[in-house]
JSON list of C-alpha atoms in Angstrom, two decimals:
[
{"chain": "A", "resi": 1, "resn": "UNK", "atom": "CA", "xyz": [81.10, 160.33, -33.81]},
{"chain": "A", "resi": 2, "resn": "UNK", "atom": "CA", "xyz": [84.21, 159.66, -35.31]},
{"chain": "A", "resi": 3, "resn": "UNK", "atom": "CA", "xyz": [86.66, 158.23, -32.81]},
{"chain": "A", "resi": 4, "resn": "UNK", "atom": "CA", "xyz": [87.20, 158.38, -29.26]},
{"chain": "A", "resi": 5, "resn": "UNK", "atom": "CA", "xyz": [88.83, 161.79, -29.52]},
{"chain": "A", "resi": 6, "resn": "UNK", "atom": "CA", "xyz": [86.33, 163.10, -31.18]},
{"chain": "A", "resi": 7, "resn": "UNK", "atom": "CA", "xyz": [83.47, 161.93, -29.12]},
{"chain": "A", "resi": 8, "resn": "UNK", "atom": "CA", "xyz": [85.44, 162.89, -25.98]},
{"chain": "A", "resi": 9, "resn": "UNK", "atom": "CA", "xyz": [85.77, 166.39, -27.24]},
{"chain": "A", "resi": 10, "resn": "UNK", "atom": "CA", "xyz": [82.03, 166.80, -28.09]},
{"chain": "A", "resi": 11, "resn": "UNK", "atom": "CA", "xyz": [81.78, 165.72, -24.75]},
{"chain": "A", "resi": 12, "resn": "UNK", "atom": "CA", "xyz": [83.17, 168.33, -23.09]},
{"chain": "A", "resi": 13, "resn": "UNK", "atom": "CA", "xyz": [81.61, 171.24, -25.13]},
{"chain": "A", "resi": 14, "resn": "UNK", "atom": "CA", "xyz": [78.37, 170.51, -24.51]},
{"chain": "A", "resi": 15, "resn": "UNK", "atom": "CA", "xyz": [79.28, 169.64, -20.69]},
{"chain": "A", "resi": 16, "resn": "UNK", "atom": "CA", "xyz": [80.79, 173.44, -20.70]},
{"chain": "A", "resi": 17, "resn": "UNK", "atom": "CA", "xyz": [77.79, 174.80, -22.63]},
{"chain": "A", "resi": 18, "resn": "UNK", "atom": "CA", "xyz": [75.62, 173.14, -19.70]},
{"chain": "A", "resi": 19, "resn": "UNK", "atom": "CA", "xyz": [77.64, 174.81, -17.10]},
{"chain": "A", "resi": 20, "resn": "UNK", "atom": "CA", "xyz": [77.57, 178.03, -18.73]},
{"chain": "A", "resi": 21, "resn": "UNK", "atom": "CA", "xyz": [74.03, 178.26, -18.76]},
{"chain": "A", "resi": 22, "resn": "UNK", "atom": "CA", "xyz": [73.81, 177.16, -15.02]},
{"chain": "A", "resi": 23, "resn": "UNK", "atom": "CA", "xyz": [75.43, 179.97, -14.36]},
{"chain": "A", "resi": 24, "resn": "UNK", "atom": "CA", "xyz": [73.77, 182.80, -16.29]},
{"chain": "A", "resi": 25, "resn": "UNK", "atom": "CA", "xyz": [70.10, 181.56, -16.18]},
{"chain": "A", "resi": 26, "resn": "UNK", "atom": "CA", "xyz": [68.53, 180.46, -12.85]},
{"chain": "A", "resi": 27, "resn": "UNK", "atom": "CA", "xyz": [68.76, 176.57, -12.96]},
{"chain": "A", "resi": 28, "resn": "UNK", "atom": "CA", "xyz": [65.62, 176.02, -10.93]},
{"chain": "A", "resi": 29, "resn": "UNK", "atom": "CA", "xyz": [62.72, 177.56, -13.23]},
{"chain": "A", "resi": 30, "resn": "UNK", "atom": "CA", "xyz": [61.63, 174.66, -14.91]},
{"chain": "A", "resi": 31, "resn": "UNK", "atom": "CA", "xyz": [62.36, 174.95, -18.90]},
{"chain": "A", "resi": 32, "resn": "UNK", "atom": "CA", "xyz": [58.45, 174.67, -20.30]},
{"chain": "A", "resi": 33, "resn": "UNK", "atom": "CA", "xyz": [55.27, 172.99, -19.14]},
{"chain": "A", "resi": 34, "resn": "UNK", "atom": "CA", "xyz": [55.96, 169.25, -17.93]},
{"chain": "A", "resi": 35, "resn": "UNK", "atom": "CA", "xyz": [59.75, 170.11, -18.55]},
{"chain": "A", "resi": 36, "resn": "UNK", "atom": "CA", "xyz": [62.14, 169.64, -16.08]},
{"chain": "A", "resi": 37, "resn": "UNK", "atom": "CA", "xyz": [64.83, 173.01, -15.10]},
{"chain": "A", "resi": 38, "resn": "UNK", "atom": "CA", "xyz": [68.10, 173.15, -15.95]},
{"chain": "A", "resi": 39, "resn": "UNK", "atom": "CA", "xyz": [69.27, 171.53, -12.64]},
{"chain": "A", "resi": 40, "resn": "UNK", "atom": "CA", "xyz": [67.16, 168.72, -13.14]},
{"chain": "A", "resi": 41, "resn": "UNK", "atom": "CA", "xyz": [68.49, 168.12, -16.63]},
{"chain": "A", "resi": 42, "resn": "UNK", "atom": "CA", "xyz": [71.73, 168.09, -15.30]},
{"chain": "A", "resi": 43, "resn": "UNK", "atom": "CA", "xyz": [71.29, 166.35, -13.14]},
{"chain": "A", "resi": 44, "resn": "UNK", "atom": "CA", "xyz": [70.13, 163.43, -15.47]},
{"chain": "A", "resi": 45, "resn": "UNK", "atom": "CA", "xyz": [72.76, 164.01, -17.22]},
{"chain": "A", "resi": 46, "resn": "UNK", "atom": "CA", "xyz": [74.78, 163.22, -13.82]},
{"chain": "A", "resi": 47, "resn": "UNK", "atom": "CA", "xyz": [72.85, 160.10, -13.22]},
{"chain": "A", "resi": 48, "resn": "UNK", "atom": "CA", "xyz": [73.35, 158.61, -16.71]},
{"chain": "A", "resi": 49, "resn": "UNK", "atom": "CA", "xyz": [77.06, 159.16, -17.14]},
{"chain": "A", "resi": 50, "resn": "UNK", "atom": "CA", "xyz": [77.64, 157.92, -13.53]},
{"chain": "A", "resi": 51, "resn": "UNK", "atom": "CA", "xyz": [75.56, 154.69, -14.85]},
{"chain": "A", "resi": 52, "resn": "UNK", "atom": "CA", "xyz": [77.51, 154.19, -17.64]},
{"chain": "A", "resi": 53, "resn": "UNK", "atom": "CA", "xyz": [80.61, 155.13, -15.76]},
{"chain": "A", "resi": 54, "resn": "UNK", "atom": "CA", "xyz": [80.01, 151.81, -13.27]},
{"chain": "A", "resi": 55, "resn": "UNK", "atom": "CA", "xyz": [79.09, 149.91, -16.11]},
{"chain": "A", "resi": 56, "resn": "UNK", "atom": "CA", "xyz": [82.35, 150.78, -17.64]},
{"chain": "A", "resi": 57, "resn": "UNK", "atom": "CA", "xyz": [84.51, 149.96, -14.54]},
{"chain": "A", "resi": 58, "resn": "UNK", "atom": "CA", "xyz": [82.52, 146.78, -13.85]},
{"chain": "A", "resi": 59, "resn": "UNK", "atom": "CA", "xyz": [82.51, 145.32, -16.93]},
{"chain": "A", "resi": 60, "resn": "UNK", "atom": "CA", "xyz": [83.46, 141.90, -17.52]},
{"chain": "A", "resi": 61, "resn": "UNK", "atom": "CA", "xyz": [80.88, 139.77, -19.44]},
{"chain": "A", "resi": 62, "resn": "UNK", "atom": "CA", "xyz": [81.50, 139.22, -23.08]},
{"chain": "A", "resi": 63, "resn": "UNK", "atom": "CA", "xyz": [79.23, 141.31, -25.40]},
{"chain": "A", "resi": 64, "resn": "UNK", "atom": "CA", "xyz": [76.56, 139.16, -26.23]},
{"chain": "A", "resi": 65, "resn": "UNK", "atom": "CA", "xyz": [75.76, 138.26, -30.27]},
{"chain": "A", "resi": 66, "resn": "UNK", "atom": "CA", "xyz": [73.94, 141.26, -31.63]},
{"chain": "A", "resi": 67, "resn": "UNK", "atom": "CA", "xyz": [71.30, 140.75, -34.40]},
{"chain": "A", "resi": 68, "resn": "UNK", "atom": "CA", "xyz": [71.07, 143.27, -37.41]},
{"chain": "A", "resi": 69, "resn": "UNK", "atom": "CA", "xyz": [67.65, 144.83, -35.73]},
{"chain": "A", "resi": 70, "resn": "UNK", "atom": "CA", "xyz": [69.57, 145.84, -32.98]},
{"chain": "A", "resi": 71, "resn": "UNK", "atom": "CA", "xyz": [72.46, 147.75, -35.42]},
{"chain": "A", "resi": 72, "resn": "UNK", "atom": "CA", "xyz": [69.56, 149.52, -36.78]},
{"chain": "A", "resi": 73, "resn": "UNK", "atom": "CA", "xyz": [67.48, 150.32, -33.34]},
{"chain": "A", "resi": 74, "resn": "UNK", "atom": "CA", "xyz": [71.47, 151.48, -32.29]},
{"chain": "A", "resi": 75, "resn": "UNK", "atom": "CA", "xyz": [71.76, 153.82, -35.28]},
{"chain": "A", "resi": 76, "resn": "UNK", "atom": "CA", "xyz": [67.56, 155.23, -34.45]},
{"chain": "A", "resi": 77, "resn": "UNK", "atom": "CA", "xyz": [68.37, 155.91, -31.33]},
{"chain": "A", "resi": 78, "resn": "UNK", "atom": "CA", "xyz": [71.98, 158.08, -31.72]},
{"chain": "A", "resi": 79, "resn": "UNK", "atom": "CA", "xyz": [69.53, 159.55, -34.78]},
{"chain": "A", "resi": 80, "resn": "UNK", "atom": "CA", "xyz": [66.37, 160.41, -32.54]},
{"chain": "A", "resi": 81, "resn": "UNK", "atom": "CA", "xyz": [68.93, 161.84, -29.91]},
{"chain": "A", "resi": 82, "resn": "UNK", "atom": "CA", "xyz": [71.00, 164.08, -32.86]},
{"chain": "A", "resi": 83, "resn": "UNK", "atom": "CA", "xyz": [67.08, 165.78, -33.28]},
{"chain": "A", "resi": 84, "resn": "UNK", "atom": "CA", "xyz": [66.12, 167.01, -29.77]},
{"chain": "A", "resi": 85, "resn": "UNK", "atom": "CA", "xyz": [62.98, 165.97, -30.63]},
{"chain": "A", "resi": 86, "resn": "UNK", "atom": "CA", "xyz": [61.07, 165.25, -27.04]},
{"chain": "A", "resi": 87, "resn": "UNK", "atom": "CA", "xyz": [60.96, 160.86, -26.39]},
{"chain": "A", "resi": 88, "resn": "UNK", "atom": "CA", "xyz": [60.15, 158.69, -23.46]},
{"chain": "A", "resi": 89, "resn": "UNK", "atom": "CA", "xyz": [62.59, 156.40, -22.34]},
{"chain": "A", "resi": 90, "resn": "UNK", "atom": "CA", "xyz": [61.26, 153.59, -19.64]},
{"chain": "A", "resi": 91, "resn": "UNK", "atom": "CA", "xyz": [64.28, 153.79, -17.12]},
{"chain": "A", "resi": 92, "resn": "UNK", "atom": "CA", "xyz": [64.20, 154.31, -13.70]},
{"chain": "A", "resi": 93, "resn": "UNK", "atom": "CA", "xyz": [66.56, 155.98, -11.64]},
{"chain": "A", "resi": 94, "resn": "UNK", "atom": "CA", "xyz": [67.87, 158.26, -14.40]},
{"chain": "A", "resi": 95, "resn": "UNK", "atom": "CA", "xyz": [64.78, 160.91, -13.13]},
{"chain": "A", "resi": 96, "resn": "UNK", "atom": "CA", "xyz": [66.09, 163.79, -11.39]},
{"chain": "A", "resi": 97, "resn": "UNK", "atom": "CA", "xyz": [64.87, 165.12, -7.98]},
{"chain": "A", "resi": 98, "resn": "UNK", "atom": "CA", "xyz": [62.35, 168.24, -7.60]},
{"chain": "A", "resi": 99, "resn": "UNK", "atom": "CA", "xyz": [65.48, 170.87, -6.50]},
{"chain": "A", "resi": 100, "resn": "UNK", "atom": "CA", "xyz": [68.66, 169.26, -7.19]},
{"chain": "A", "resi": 101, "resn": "UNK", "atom": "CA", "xyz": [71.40, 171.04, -5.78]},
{"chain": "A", "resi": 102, "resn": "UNK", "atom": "CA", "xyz": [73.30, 172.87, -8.31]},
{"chain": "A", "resi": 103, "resn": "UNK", "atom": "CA", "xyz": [76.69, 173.33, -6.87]},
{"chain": "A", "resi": 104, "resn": "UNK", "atom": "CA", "xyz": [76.90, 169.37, -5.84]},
{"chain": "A", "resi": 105, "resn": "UNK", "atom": "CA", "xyz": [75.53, 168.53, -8.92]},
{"chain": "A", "resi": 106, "resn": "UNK", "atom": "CA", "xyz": [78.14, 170.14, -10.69]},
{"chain": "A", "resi": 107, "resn": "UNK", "atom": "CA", "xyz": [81.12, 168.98, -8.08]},
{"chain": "A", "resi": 108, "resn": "UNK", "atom": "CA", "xyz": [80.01, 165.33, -8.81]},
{"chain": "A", "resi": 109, "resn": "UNK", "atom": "CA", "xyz": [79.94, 165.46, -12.13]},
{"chain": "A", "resi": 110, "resn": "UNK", "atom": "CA", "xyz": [83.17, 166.85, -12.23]},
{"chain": "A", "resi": 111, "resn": "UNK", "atom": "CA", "xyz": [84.23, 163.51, -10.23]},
{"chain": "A", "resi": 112, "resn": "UNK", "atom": "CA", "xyz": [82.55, 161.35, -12.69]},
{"chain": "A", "resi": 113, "resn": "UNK", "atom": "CA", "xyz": [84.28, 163.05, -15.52]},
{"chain": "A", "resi": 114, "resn": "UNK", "atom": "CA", "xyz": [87.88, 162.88, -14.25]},
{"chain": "A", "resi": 115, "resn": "UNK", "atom": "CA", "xyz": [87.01, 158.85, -13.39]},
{"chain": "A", "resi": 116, "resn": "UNK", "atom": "CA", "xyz": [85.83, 158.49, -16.66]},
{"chain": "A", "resi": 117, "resn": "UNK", "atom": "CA", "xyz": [89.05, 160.02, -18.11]},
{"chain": "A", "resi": 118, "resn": "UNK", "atom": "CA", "xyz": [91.03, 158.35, -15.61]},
{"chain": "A", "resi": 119, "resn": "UNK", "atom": "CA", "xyz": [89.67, 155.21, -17.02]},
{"chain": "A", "resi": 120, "resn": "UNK", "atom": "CA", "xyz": [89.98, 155.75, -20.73]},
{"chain": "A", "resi": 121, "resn": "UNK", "atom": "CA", "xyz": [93.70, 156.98, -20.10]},
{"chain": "A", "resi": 122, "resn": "UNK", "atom": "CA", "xyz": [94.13, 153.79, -18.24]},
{"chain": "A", "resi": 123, "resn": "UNK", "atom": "CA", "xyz": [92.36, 151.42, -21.15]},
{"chain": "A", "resi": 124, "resn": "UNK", "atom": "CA", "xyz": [88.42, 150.48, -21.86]},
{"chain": "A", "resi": 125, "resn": "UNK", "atom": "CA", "xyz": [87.16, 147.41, -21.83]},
{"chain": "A", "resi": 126, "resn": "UNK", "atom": "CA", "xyz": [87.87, 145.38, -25.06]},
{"chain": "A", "resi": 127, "resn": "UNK", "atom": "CA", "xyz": [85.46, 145.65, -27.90]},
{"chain": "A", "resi": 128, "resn": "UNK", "atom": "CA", "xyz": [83.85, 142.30, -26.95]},
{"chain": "A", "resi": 129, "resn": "UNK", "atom": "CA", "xyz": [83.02, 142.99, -23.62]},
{"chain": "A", "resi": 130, "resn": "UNK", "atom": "CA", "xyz": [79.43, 143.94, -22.59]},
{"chain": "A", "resi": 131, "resn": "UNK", "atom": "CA", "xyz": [79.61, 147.31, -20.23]},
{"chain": "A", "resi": 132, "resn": "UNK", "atom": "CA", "xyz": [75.27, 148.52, -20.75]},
{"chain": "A", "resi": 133, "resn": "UNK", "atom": "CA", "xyz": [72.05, 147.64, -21.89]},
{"chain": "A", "resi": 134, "resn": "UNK", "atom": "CA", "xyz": [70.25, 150.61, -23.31]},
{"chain": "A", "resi": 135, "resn": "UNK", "atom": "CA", "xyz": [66.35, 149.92, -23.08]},
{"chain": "A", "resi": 136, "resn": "UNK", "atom": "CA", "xyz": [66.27, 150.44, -26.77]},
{"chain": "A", "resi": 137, "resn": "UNK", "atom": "CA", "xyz": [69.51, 150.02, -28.35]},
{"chain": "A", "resi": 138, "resn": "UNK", "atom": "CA", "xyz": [70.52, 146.85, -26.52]},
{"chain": "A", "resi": 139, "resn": "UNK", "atom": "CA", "xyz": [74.18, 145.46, -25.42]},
{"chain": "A", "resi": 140, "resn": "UNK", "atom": "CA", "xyz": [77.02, 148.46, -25.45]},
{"chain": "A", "resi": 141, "resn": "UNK", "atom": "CA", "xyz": [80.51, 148.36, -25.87]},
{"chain": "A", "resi": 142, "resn": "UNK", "atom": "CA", "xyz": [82.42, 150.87, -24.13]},
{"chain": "A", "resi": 143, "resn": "UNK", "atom": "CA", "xyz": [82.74, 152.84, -27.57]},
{"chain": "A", "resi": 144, "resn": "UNK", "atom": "CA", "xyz": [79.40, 152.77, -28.40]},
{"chain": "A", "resi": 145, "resn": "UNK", "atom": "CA", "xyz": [78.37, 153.63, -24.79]},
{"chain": "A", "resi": 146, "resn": "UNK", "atom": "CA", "xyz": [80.84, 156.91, -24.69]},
{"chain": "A", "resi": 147, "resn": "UNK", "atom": "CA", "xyz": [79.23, 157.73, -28.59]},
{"chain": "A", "resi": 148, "resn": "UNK", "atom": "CA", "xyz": [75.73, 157.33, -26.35]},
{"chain": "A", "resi": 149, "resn": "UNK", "atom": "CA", "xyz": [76.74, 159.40, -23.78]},
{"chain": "A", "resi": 150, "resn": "UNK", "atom": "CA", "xyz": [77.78, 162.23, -26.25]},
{"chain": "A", "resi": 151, "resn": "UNK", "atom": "CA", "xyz": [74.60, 162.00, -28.42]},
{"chain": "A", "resi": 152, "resn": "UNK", "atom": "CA", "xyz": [72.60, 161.91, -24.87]},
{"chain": "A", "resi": 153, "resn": "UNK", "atom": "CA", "xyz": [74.19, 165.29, -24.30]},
{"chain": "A", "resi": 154, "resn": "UNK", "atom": "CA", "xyz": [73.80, 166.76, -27.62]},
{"chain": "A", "resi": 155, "resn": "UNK", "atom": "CA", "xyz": [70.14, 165.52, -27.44]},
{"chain": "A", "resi": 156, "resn": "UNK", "atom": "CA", "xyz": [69.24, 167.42, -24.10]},
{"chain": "A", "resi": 157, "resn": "UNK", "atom": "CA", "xyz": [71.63, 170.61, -25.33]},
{"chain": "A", "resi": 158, "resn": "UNK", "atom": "CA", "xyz": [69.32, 170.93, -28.04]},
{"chain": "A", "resi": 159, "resn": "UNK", "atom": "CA", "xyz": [66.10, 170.49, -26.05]},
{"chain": "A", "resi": 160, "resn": "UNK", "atom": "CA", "xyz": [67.45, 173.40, -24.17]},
{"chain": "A", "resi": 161, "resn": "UNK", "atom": "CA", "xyz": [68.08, 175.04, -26.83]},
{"chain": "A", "resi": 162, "resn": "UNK", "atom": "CA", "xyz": [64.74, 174.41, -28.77]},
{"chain": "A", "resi": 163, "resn": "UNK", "atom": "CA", "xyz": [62.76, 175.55, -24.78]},
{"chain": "A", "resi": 164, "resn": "UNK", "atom": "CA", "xyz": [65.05, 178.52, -24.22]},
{"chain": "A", "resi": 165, "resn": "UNK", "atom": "CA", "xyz": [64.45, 179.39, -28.02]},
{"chain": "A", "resi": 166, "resn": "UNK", "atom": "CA", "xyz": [68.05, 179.37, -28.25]},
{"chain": "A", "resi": 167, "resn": "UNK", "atom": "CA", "xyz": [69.79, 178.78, -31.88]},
{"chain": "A", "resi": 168, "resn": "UNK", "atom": "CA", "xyz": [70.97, 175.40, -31.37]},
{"chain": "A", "resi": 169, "resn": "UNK", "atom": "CA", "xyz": [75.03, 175.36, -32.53]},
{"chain": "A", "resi": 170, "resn": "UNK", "atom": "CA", "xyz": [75.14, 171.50, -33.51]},
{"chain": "A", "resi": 171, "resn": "UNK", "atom": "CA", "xyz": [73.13, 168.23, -33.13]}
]
């Protein structure tokens, strides 16, 4: 993604795709054998931006020296999310529950979104300073974790996609 504007923007399509689709299709069938529903993707989605949110409020530890394997492992993993192409990830907590509720799912991420904007208005943390640890692609800055957060959308809009044989419109 090309700047913060950009990113932002992307962010917000796919978040509106998402909700369009809640509310034509029912969100609680699940999307293909050992695939989660809609509701449940959302609600990942939920759980990782309100991660990355705290880790953006909290953050105040320098950004750690980065080595050049980690650059590349950064660049894999916005690549492997661009393709929709079905990856484990070993985090826990980020798994969504059996019936998430829909309409509180979407309320709260609503409330994550405004404090995210409300923080980016308001300044992010400083290139330097460390605000997540991806499992793969190691230390984040807050632009890199916002250009995560975007791919991590894109890469579940076009596993929708890709289940609901839907022509995907970008990755």
């Amino acid at each position: 993604m090309s700047s913060l504007s950009t990113t932002l923007d992307h962010m917000t399509t796919d978040r509106d795709w998402f909700l369009a689709l809640a509310a034509r299709e029912d969100p609680h069938i699940p999307l293909g054998e050992d695939e989660w529903s809609l509701a449940q993707t959302i609600e990942h989605l939920v759980l990782v931006e309100r991660g990355f949110l705290a880790g953006i409020m909290r953050a105040k530890d320098p950004l750690p020296e980065r080595t050049p394997e980690q650059a590349e492992l950064r660049a894999k993993v916005n690549a492997w999310l661009r393709s929709g192409e079905k990856y484990e990830v070993p985090v826990s907590g980020v798994d969504p529950g059996p019936q998430p509720d829909l309409e509180a799912l979407l309320a709260d991420w609503t409330k994550v979104r405004e404090r995210l904007h409300a923080r980016i208005e308001n300044g992010l943390p400083g290139d330097d300073v460390l605000v997540a640890v991806h499992p793969i692609a190691g230390p984040l800055n807050a632009p890199e974790a916002l250009e995560f957060l975007a791919y991590h959308l894109v890469y579940h809009r076009v596993r929708v996609q890709q289940l609901l044989d839907l022509t995907p419109s970008h990755p």
